[in-house]
């Protein structure tokens, strides 16, 4: 058992000196120009990255920047990258490429690239050699050093490549600029110890380290007191929470404790690993007041041979045991999953196994991915499935899930559901949208003051992706 992996408070204190220096510098600019310098933060990837970006934006604000919505209005651009699949990496590189003209127009512009891609040597070299106008780079382990790097860049003028920290630690006390005033992310643990053979995460985000329960309770209590209605606990392996430490409690204990916080809010969590989806955890959810009956439980494949090659440490029987117990304790549970198609060595029979599991489990929704080889992971060295086969399997998987998802959603027609309203829909401005307790999208005719509030909604029709109905 490892001990606590918390960044010494002196380290966070040291950053405050840099924050104060930057603040003074930006206040001078404000006095001279009548406006604040702008900072633009762009995020790729998962919710963990979105949560990190809220910290980067919080740091920018503390340093005296105003957060802006357009890169062209910024004097500081931060690109928070993702390395999970090739597509995400290419998108980030392409955007960084597009910022070159902004730098030409405004040589004072500072561009920083951070996030998971910057923990990989070959990607750091890409930035170093192919994007010479990027001012500094830092990986996820050194996010707390952002103020220091910015100051050093301004003082010394030369490009900076922050090395990864010797040990990845939890940094408490960083400011957070939340995107929403009613939905919040709360990171409770970082990193991953599992080394699934396809996954880059353990290499770029380091070993598991968990925050102390007291810090998390304080944060959630504060959010509820400020009117937050939907709080998602985040971790790459959220239900392995505290297994890395000598805290003496586990994820189920944390949930039980958080559930005692009084207020009108829903608590959810992601992403879970089946190896830690214990009965104790499911029991706490079933008996709780605030924890959503929603579970995102990545299955990845429905073939035992592929699960073994993926190093997932469960088989289909174990997975089904969890699902059955979950449905026994929470018959209304919404179940979603991640599936990878075309993992190296996946045969037609293996893929049929995945389809069979979809028919047996009947997930409410799936996040499906075509396998993308990640440099440095074991699966990248295995014999690959041809792209045409991967694409065809992906289409078959989607077609089956569309049928199942539609049927699952249609079963909710006529039911009254509590929906947290997100305001006017981005896709259809005649309708409002929101999320049910199961995190399904609901469309209805709403009113401006519904935004950020729970409304009672009756579903009148449904497709595979959403429910349509009216507010009552
Ligand atoms: N290729 C495709 N999908 C991947 N995922 C992780 N690594 C890869 C990869 N190399 C998927 C998994 C994981 C989700 C976040 O991304 O399904 O659960
Ligand atoms: Fe990646 Fe597996 Fe860790 Fe999830 S559990 S982050 S898929 S290595």
mmCIF file with all atom_site columns, N, CA and C and ligand atoms in Angstrom, residues 84 191-202 208 236-237 271-273 298 300 310-312 340, ligand 2:
data_model
loop_
_atom_site.group_PDB
_atom_site.id
_atom_site.type_symbol
_atom_site.label_atom_id
_atom_site.label_alt_id
_atom_site.label_comp_id
_atom_site.label_asym_id
_atom_site.label_entity_id
_atom_site.label_seq_id
_atom_site.pdbx_PDB_ins_code
_atom_site.Cartn_x
_atom_site.Cartn_y
_atom_site.Cartn_z
_atom_site.occupancy
_atom_site.B_iso_or_equiv
_atom_site.pdbx_formal_charge
_atom_site.auth_seq_id
_atom_site.auth_comp_id
_atom_site.auth_asym_id
_atom_site.auth_atom_id
_atom_site.pdbx_PDB_model_num
ATOM   1  N  N   . UNK A 1 84  ? -5.918  10.265 -26.175 1.00 0.00 ? 84  UNK A N   1
ATOM   2  C  CA  . UNK A 1 84  ? -6.566  8.942  -26.089 1.00 0.00 ? 84  UNK A CA  1
ATOM   3  C  C   . UNK A 1 84  ? -6.644  8.234  -27.443 1.00 0.00 ? 84  UNK A C   1
ATOM   4  N  N   . UNK A 1 191 ? -5.037  9.755  -12.399 1.00 0.00 ? 191 UNK A N   1
ATOM   5  C  CA  . UNK A 1 191 ? -4.138  8.695  -12.837 1.00 0.00 ? 191 UNK A CA  1
ATOM   6  C  C   . UNK A 1 191 ? -4.802  7.336  -12.935 1.00 0.00 ? 191 UNK A C   1
ATOM   7  N  N   . UNK A 1 192 ? -4.007  6.361  -13.358 1.00 0.00 ? 192 UNK A N   1
ATOM   8  C  CA  . UNK A 1 192 ? -4.531  5.017  -13.573 1.00 0.00 ? 192 UNK A CA  1
ATOM   9  C  C   . UNK A 1 192 ? -3.412  4.002  -13.365 1.00 0.00 ? 192 UNK A C   1
ATOM   10 N  N   . UNK A 1 193 ? -3.750  2.888  -12.691 1.00 0.00 ? 193 UNK A N   1
ATOM   11 C  CA  . UNK A 1 193 ? -2.767  1.827  -12.453 1.00 0.00 ? 193 UNK A CA  1
ATOM   12 C  C   . UNK A 1 193 ? -3.021  0.595  -13.305 1.00 0.00 ? 193 UNK A C   1
ATOM   13 N  N   . UNK A 1 194 ? -4.029  0.641  -14.187 1.00 0.00 ? 194 UNK A N   1
ATOM   14 C  CA  . UNK A 1 194 ? -4.502  -0.612 -14.781 1.00 0.00 ? 194 UNK A CA  1
ATOM   15 C  C   . UNK A 1 194 ? -3.729  -1.093 -16.000 1.00 0.00 ? 194 UNK A C   1
ATOM   16 N  N   . UNK A 1 195 ? -3.166  -0.196 -16.759 1.00 0.00 ? 195 UNK A N   1
ATOM   17 C  CA  . UNK A 1 195 ? -2.434  -0.578 -17.963 1.00 0.00 ? 195 UNK A CA  1
ATOM   18 C  C   . UNK A 1 195 ? -3.227  -1.521 -18.860 1.00 0.00 ? 195 UNK A C   1
ATOM   19 N  N   . UNK A 1 196 ? -4.449  -1.125 -19.201 1.00 0.00 ? 196 UNK A N   1
ATOM   20 C  CA  . UNK A 1 196 ? -5.175  -1.839 -20.250 1.00 0.00 ? 196 UNK A CA  1
ATOM   21 C  C   . UNK A 1 196 ? -4.287  -1.720 -21.488 1.00 0.00 ? 196 UNK A C   1
ATOM   22 N  N   . UNK A 1 197 ? -4.190  -2.791 -22.278 1.00 0.00 ? 197 UNK A N   1
ATOM   23 C  CA  . UNK A 1 197 ? -3.089  -2.827 -23.250 1.00 0.00 ? 197 UNK A CA  1
ATOM   24 C  C   . UNK A 1 197 ? -3.234  -1.832 -24.397 1.00 0.00 ? 197 UNK A C   1
ATOM   25 N  N   . UNK A 1 198 ? -4.435  -1.252 -24.569 1.00 0.00 ? 198 UNK A N   1
ATOM   26 C  CA  . UNK A 1 198 ? -4.647  -0.291 -25.658 1.00 0.00 ? 198 UNK A CA  1
ATOM   27 C  C   . UNK A 1 198 ? -4.465  1.151  -25.200 1.00 0.00 ? 198 UNK A C   1
ATOM   28 N  N   . UNK A 1 199 ? -4.357  1.384  -23.896 1.00 0.00 ? 199 UNK A N   1
ATOM   29 C  CA  . UNK A 1 199 ? -4.619  2.717  -23.353 1.00 0.00 ? 199 UNK A CA  1
ATOM   30 C  C   . UNK A 1 199 ? -3.346  3.494  -22.998 1.00 0.00 ? 199 UNK A C   1
ATOM   31 N  N   . UNK A 1 200 ? -3.342  4.764  -23.375 1.00 0.00 ? 200 UNK A N   1
ATOM   32 C  CA  . UNK A 1 200 ? -2.191  5.628  -23.153 1.00 0.00 ? 200 UNK A CA  1
ATOM   33 C  C   . UNK A 1 200 ? -2.250  6.292  -21.761 1.00 0.00 ? 200 UNK A C   1
ATOM   34 N  N   . UNK A 1 201 ? -3.443  6.272  -21.154 1.00 0.00 ? 201 UNK A N   1
ATOM   35 C  CA  . UNK A 1 201 ? -3.660  7.061  -19.921 1.00 0.00 ? 201 UNK A CA  1
ATOM   36 C  C   . UNK A 1 201 ? -2.623  6.804  -18.819 1.00 0.00 ? 201 UNK A C   1
ATOM   37 N  N   . UNK A 1 202 ? -2.318  5.535  -18.487 1.00 0.00 ? 202 UNK A N   1
ATOM   38 C  CA  . UNK A 1 202 ? -1.349  5.326  -17.398 1.00 0.00 ? 202 UNK A CA  1
ATOM   39 C  C   . UNK A 1 202 ? 0.019   5.938  -17.702 1.00 0.00 ? 202 UNK A C   1
ATOM   40 N  N   . UNK A 1 208 ? -2.250  6.126  -9.830  1.00 0.00 ? 208 UNK A N   1
ATOM   41 C  CA  . UNK A 1 208 ? -3.439  6.590  -9.110  1.00 0.00 ? 208 UNK A CA  1
ATOM   42 C  C   . UNK A 1 208 ? -3.060  7.335  -7.844  1.00 0.00 ? 208 UNK A C   1
ATOM   43 N  N   . UNK A 1 236 ? -10.109 8.789  -13.534 1.00 0.00 ? 236 UNK A N   1
ATOM   44 C  CA  . UNK A 1 236 ? -9.911  7.840  -14.626 1.00 0.00 ? 236 UNK A CA  1
ATOM   45 C  C   . UNK A 1 236 ? -10.431 6.465  -14.208 1.00 0.00 ? 236 UNK A C   1
ATOM   46 N  N   . UNK A 1 237 ? -10.345 6.197  -12.910 1.00 0.00 ? 237 UNK A N   1
ATOM   47 C  CA  . UNK A 1 237 ? -10.848 4.944  -12.332 1.00 0.00 ? 237 UNK A CA  1
ATOM   48 C  C   . UNK A 1 237 ? -11.550 5.310  -11.056 1.00 0.00 ? 237 UNK A C   1
ATOM   49 N  N   . UNK A 1 271 ? -15.126 7.707  -14.477 1.00 0.00 ? 271 UNK A N   1
ATOM   50 C  CA  . UNK A 1 271 ? -15.548 6.479  -15.113 1.00 0.00 ? 271 UNK A CA  1
ATOM   51 C  C   . UNK A 1 271 ? -15.149 5.304  -14.223 1.00 0.00 ? 271 UNK A C   1
ATOM   52 N  N   . UNK A 1 272 ? -15.997 4.290  -14.179 1.00 0.00 ? 272 UNK A N   1
ATOM   53 C  CA  . UNK A 1 272 ? -15.742 3.151  -13.297 1.00 0.00 ? 272 UNK A CA  1
ATOM   54 C  C   . UNK A 1 272 ? -15.082 1.998  -14.034 1.00 0.00 ? 272 UNK A C   1
ATOM   55 N  N   . UNK A 1 273 ? -14.351 1.207  -13.283 1.00 0.00 ? 273 UNK A N   1
ATOM   56 C  CA  . UNK A 1 273 ? -13.790 -0.034 -13.825 1.00 0.00 ? 273 UNK A CA  1
ATOM   57 C  C   . UNK A 1 273 ? -14.572 -1.204 -13.223 1.00 0.00 ? 273 UNK A C   1
ATOM   58 N  N   . UNK A 1 298 ? -17.604 0.838  -18.521 1.00 0.00 ? 298 UNK A N   1
ATOM   59 C  CA  . UNK A 1 298 ? -17.011 0.392  -19.787 1.00 0.00 ? 298 UNK A CA  1
ATOM   60 C  C   . UNK A 1 298 ? -16.788 -1.123 -19.840 1.00 0.00 ? 298 UNK A C   1
ATOM   61 N  N   . UNK A 1 300 ? -15.839 -2.589 -22.990 1.00 0.00 ? 300 UNK A N   1
ATOM   62 C  CA  . UNK A 1 300 ? -14.776 -2.593 -24.017 1.00 0.00 ? 300 UNK A CA  1
ATOM   63 C  C   . UNK A 1 300 ? -14.934 -3.692 -25.051 1.00 0.00 ? 300 UNK A C   1
ATOM   64 N  N   . UNK A 1 310 ? -6.748  -7.422 -23.707 1.00 0.00 ? 310 UNK A N   1
ATOM   65 C  CA  . UNK A 1 310 ? -6.830  -6.002 -23.313 1.00 0.00 ? 310 UNK A CA  1
ATOM   66 C  C   . UNK A 1 310 ? -6.330  -5.788 -21.879 1.00 0.00 ? 310 UNK A C   1
ATOM   67 N  N   . UNK A 1 311 ? -6.088  -6.879 -21.157 1.00 0.00 ? 311 UNK A N   1
ATOM   68 C  CA  . UNK A 1 311 ? -5.677  -6.807 -19.741 1.00 0.00 ? 311 UNK A CA  1
ATOM   69 C  C   . UNK A 1 311 ? -6.742  -6.139 -18.875 1.00 0.00 ? 311 UNK A C   1
ATOM   70 N  N   . UNK A 1 312 ? -8.003  -6.536 -19.114 1.00 0.00 ? 312 UNK A N   1
ATOM   71 C  CA  . UNK A 1 312 ? -9.098  -5.884 -18.392 1.00 0.00 ? 312 UNK A CA  1
ATOM   72 C  C   . UNK A 1 312 ? -9.393  -6.525 -17.029 1.00 0.00 ? 312 UNK A C   1
ATOM   73 N  N   . UNK A 1 340 ? -14.732 -0.809 -27.655 1.00 0.00 ? 340 UNK A N   1
ATOM   74 C  CA  . UNK A 1 340 ? -13.712 -0.614 -28.693 1.00 0.00 ? 340 UNK A CA  1
ATOM   75 C  C   . UNK A 1 340 ? -13.910 -1.696 -29.749 1.00 0.00 ? 340 UNK A C   1
HETATM 76 FE FE1 . LIG B 2 .   ? -7.194  3.480  -19.777 1.00 0.00 ? 2   LIG B FE1 1
HETATM 77 FE FE2 . LIG B 2 .   ? -7.872  1.158  -18.789 1.00 0.00 ? 2   LIG B FE2 1
HETATM 78 FE FE3 . LIG B 2 .   ? -6.978  3.110  -17.193 1.00 0.00 ? 2   LIG B FE3 1
HETATM 79 FE FE4 . LIG B 2 .   ? -9.385  3.330  -18.345 1.00 0.00 ? 2   LIG B FE4 1
HETATM 80 S  S1  . LIG B 2 .   ? -8.776  1.778  -16.892 1.00 0.00 ? 2   LIG B S1  1
HETATM 81 S  S2  . LIG B 2 .   ? -7.838  4.911  -18.194 1.00 0.00 ? 2   LIG B S2  1
HETATM 82 S  S3  . LIG B 2 .   ? -9.077  2.333  -20.276 1.00 0.00 ? 2   LIG B S3  1
HETATM 83 S  S4  . LIG B 2 .   ? -5.815  2.033  -18.737 1.00 0.00 ? 2   LIG B S4  1
#
